[in-house]
Every structure is written in C-alpha cells, then in structure tokens.
mmCIF file of C-alpha atoms in Angstrom:
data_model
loop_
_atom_site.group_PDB
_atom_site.id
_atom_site.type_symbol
_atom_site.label_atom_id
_atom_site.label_comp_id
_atom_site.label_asym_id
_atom_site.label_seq_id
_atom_site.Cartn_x
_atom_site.Cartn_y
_atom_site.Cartn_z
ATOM 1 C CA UNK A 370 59.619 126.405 88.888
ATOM 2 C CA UNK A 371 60.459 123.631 86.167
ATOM 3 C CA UNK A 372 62.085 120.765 87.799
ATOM 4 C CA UNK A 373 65.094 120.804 85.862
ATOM 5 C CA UNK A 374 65.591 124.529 88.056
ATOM 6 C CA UNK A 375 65.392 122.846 91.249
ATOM 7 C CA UNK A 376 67.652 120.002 90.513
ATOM 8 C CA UNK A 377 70.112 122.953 90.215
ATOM 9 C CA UNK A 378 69.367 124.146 93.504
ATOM 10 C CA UNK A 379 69.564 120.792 94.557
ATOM 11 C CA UNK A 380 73.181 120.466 93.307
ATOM 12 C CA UNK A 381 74.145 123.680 94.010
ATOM 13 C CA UNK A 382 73.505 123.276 98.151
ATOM 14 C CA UNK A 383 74.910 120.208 98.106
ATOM 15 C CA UNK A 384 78.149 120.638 96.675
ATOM 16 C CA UNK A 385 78.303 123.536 99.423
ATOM 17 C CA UNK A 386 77.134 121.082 102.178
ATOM 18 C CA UNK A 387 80.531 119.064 101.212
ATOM 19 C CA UNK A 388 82.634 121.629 100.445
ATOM 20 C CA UNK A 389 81.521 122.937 103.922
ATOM 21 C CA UNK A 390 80.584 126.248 102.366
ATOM 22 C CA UNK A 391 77.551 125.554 104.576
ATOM 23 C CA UNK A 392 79.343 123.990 108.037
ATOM 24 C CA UNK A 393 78.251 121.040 109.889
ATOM 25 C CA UNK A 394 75.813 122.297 112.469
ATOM 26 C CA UNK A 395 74.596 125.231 110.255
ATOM 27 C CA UNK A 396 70.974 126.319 110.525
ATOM 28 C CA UNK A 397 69.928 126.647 106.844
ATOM 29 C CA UNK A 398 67.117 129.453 106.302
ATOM 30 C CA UNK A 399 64.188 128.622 104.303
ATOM 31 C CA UNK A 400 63.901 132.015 103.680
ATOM 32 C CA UNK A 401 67.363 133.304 103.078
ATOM 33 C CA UNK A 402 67.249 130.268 100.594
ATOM 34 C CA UNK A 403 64.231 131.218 98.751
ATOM 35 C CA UNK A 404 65.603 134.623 98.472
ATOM 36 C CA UNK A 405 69.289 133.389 97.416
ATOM 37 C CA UNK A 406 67.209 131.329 94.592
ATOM 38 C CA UNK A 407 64.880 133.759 93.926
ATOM 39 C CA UNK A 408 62.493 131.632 93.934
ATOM 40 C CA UNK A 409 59.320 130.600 96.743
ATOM 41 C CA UNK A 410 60.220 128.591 99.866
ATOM 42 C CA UNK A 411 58.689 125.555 98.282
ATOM 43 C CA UNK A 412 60.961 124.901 95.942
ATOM 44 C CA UNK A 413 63.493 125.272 98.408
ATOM 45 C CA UNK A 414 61.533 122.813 101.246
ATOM 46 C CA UNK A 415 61.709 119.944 98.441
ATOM 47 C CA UNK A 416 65.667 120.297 98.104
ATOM 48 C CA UNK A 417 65.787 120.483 102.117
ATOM 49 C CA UNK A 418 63.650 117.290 101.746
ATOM 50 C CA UNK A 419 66.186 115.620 99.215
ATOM 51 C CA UNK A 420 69.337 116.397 100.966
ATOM 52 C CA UNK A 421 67.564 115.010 104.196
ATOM 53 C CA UNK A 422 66.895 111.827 102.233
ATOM 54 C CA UNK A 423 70.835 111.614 101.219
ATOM 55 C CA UNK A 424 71.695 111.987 104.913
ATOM 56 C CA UNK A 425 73.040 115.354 104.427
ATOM 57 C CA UNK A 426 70.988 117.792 106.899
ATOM 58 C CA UNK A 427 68.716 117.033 109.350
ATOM 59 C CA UNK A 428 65.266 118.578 109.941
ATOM 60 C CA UNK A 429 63.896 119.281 113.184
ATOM 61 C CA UNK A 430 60.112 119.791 114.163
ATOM 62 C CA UNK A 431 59.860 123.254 114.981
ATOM 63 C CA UNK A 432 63.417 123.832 115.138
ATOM 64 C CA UNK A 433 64.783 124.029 111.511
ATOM 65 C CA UNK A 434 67.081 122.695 109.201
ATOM 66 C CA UNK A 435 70.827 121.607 109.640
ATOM 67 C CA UNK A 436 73.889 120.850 108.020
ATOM 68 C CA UNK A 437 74.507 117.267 109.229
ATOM 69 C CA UNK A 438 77.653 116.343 111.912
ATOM 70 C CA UNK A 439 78.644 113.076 112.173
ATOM 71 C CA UNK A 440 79.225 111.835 115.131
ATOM 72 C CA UNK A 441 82.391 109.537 116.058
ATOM 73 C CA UNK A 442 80.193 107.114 116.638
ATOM 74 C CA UNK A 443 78.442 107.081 113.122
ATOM 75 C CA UNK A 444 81.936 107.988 111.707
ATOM 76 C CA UNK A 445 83.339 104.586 112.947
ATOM 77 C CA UNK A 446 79.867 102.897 111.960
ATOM 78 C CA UNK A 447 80.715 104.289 108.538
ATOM 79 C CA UNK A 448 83.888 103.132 108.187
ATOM 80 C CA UNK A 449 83.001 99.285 109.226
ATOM 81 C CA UNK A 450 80.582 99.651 106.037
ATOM 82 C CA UNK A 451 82.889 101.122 103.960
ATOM 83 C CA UNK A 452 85.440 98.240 104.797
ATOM 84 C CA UNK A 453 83.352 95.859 103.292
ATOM 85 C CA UNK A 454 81.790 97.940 100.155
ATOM 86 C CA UNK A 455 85.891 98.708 99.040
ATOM 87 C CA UNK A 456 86.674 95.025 99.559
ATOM 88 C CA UNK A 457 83.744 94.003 97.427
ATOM 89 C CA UNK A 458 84.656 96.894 94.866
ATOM 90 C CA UNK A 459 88.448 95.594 94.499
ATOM 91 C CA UNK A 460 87.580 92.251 94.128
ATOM 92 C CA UNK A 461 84.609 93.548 91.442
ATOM 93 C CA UNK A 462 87.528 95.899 89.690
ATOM 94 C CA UNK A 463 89.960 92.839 89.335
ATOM 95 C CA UNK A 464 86.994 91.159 87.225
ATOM 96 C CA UNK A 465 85.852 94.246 85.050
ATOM 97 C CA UNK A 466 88.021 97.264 84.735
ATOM 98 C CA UNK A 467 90.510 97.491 82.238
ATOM 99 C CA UNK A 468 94.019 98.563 82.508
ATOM 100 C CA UNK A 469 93.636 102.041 80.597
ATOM 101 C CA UNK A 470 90.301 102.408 83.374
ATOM 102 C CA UNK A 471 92.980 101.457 86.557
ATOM 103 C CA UNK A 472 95.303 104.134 85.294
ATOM 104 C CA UNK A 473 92.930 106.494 85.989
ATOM 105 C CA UNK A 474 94.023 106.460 89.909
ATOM 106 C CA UNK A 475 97.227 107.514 89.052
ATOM 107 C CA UNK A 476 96.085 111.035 88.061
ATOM 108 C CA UNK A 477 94.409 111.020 91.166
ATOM 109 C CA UNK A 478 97.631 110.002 92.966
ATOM 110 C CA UNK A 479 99.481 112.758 91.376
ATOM 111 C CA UNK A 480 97.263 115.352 92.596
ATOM 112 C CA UNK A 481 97.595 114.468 95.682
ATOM 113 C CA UNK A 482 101.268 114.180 95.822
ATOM 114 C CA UNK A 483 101.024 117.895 94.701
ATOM 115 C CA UNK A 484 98.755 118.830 97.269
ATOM 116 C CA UNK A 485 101.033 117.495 99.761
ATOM 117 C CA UNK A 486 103.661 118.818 98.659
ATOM 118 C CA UNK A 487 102.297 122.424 99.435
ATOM 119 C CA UNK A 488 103.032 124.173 102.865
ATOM 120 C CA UNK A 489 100.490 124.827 104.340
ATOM 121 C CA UNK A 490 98.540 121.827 102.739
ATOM 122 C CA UNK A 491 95.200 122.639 102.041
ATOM 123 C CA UNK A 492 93.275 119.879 103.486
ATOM 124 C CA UNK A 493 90.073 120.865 101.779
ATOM 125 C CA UNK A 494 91.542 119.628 98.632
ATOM 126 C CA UNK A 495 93.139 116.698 99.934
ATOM 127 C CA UNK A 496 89.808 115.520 100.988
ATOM 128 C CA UNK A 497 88.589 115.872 97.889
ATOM 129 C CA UNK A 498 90.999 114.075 96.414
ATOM 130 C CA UNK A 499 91.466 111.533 98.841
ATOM 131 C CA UNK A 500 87.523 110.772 98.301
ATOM 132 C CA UNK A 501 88.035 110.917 94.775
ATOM 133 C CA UNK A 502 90.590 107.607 94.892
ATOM 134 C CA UNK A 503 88.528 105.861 96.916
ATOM 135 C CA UNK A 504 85.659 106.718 94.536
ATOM 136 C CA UNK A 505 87.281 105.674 91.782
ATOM 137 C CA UNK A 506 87.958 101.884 93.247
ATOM 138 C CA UNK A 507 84.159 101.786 93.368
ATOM 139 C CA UNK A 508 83.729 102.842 89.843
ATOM 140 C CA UNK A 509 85.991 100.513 88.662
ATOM 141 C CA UNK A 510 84.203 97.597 89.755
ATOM 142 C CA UNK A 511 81.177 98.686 87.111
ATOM 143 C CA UNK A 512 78.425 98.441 89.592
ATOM 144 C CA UNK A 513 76.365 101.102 89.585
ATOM 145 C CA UNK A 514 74.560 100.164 92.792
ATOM 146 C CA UNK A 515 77.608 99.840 95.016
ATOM 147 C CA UNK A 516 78.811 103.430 93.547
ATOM 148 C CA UNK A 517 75.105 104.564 95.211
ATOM 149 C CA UNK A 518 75.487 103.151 98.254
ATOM 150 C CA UNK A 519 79.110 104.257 98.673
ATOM 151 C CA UNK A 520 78.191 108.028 98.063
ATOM 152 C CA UNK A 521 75.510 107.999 100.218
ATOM 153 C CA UNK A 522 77.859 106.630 103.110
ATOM 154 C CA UNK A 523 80.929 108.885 102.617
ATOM 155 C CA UNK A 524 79.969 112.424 101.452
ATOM 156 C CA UNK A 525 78.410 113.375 105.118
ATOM 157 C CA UNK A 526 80.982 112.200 106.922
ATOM 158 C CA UNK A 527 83.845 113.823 105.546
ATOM 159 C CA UNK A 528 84.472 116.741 107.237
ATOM 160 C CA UNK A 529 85.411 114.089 109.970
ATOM 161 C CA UNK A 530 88.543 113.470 108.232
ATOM 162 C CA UNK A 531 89.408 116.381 107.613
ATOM 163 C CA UNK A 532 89.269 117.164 111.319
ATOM 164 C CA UNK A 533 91.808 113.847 112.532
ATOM 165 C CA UNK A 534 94.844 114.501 110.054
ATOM 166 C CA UNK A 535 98.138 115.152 110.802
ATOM 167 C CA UNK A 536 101.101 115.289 107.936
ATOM 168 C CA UNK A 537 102.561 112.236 109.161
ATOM 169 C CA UNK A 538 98.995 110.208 109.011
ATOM 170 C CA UNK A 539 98.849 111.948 105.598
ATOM 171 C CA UNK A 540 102.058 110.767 104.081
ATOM 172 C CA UNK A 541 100.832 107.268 105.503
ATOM 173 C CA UNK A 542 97.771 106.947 104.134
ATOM 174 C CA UNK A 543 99.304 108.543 100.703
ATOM 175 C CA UNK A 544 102.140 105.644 100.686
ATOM 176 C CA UNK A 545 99.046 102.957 100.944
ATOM 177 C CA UNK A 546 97.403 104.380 97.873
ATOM 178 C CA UNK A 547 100.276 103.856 96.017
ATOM 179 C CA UNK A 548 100.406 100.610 97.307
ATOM 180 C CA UNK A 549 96.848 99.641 96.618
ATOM 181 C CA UNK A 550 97.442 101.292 93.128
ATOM 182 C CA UNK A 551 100.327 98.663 92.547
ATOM 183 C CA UNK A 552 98.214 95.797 94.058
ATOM 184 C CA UNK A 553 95.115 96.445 91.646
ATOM 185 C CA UNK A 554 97.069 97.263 88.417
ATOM 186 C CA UNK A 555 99.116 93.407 89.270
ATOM 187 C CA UNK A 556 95.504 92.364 89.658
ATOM 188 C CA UNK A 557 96.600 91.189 93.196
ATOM 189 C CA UNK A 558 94.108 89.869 95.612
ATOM 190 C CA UNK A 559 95.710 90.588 98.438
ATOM 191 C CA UNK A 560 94.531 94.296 97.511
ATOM 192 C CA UNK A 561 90.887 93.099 99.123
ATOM 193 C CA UNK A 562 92.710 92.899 102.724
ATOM 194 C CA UNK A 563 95.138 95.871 102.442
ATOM 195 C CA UNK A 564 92.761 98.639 101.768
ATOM 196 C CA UNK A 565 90.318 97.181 104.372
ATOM 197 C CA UNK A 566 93.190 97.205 106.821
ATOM 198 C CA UNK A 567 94.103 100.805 105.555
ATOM 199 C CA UNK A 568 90.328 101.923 105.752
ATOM 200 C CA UNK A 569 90.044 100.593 109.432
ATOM 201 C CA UNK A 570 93.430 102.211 110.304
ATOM 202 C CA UNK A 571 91.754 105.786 110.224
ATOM 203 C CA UNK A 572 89.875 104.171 114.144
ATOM 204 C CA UNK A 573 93.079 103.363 115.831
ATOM 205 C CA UNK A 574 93.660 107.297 114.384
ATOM 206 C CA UNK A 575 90.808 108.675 115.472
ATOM 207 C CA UNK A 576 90.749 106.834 119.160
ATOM 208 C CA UNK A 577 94.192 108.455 119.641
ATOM 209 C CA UNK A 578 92.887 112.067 118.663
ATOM 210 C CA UNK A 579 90.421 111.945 121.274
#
C-alpha cells in the first residue's frame, strides 16, 4: 500500500474521530479496520500509530485501541494553553493579516448565527463552526507553527464542549465573537484580553455543570 493510500486512511479516521463518528471511549478494531480499508492490519497499525501521536486515541498494551476522552481535568489544562496561544495569535493578526483576510470571520459568524437560529440546534455543527472561528484567529496571525500547536490542542477535546452548552451560554459566547470580530477588524488591542477572558469563561461554565 503506496503511502499516499494510507494518508487517506489516515484522514479518513480522523475526521470521524472529530466528528465523533467513532465516540470517545470507542474500541477501534484492527481488524474491522483492515477489512473496512481493504487493506492488511499494518497499514492500519501505522494510522493507529499517527492518530496516537496527534493525541487522538490511546493505545493500550494488550488491551486495544481507543477513541480518546478528555478528561475535565485535561479539558481545563487545555484551555489555560489555549488562553495564551489566542492571545499571542490576536496580537500576531493585528501585525499581519489584512482586512479582506479578517473578513473572513464574518462568514464564519454568519453560519453560526444560522445554526442558532435552528430549533433544535444541531450542536455538532456549531462545534464545528465555533472551532472554525477560533481557527481562523490563529491563521490570521501567519504562523504556521502556532496553527500546529493549536490543532493539536483543540481537536481532541472537543466533544467536551459540545457536552457543557446550553442556548443561553451559546448566545453568550456567539455575542463575544462578534465582539472580538469588531475588536480585531478596529485593530484593537484590547482584543488580546477579551478573548482570553472569553476562552477562560467556558471553566466558571464547566465548574457549574458539574
């Protein structure tokens, strides 16, 4: 099997892993794999081996291989990271990105004022897109490094948000993009503090749904 064939597997797992096609918790069967893939369970222990590496499943000795859960505890670890990387992006986008690039969020914005909208509101989606804004903010600040690290830190842990939102903490956090939108595009400083504040907000959240 060529590589280029198991970089598909590769993406194809783990866009399931964050879409929660596969669950957090979920055994994931070498076997059922290989046969899914058609291909031989070594292939398919070298993507297991990647998606370990990005902090997506864990593998067990003798056990198997599972979808990753975060933990509160890692959750709020990953949040005090994320904190700081967002702060260092906004001040980084204020330098480099360009007005026509910063417009970008408000397609973003939009979507999610549509999603919200909708009754019942699909809160897969609204993850996505949530993620997607905050993605953005790092890809506006042009480095390529921080966009790395930020990936790495956010895509396991986002079922946990999904699992501590209610529509009023959803309007909230939707009124604070806009506001951070406004901030960046008046290339306001003040933006740095605001979206950490609105980052660290999701722990005073997530102390009160437990």
């Amino acid at each position: 099997m060529g590589e280029n064939s198991i970089n598909n597997i590769y993406d194809d797992i783990r866009k399931k892993i964050i879409s929660q096609y596969y669950y957090p918790g979920q055994k994931l069967s070498e076997n059922k794999l290989a046969k899914e893939y058609s291909c031989s369970r070594t292939p398919i222990r070298e993507v297991l081996k990647k998606l370990e590496n990005q902090n997506l499943v864990i593998i067990k000795s003798k056990s198997g291989t599972y979808v990753r859960h975060e933990t509160s505890k890692n959750y709020i670890d990953i949040l005090y990271v994320r904190s700081y990387l967002e702060r260092l992006a906004y001040k980084l986008a204020l330098q480099n990105a360009s007005n026509k690039e910063i417009l970008k969020l408000e397609s973003i914005i939009k979507e999610l004022e549509r999603i919200i909208r909708q009754r019942p509101i699909n809160t897969k989606k609204l993850s996505e897109f949530h993620y997607k804004f905050h993605q953005m903010i790092v890809m506006l600040s042009g480095n390529e490094v921080l966009l790395k690290v930020f990936n790495l830190l956010n895509f396991p842990a986002s079922h946990m948000f999904r699992e501590n939102m209610d529509i009023e903490g959803i309007k909230d956090a939707h009124n604070e993009h806009l506001i951070i939108l406004d901030l960046l595009k008046s290339k306001n400083i003040d933006g740095e503090k605001f979206l950490e504040k609105h980052i660290l907000k999701k722990l005073d959240y997530l102390f009160i749904k437990e």
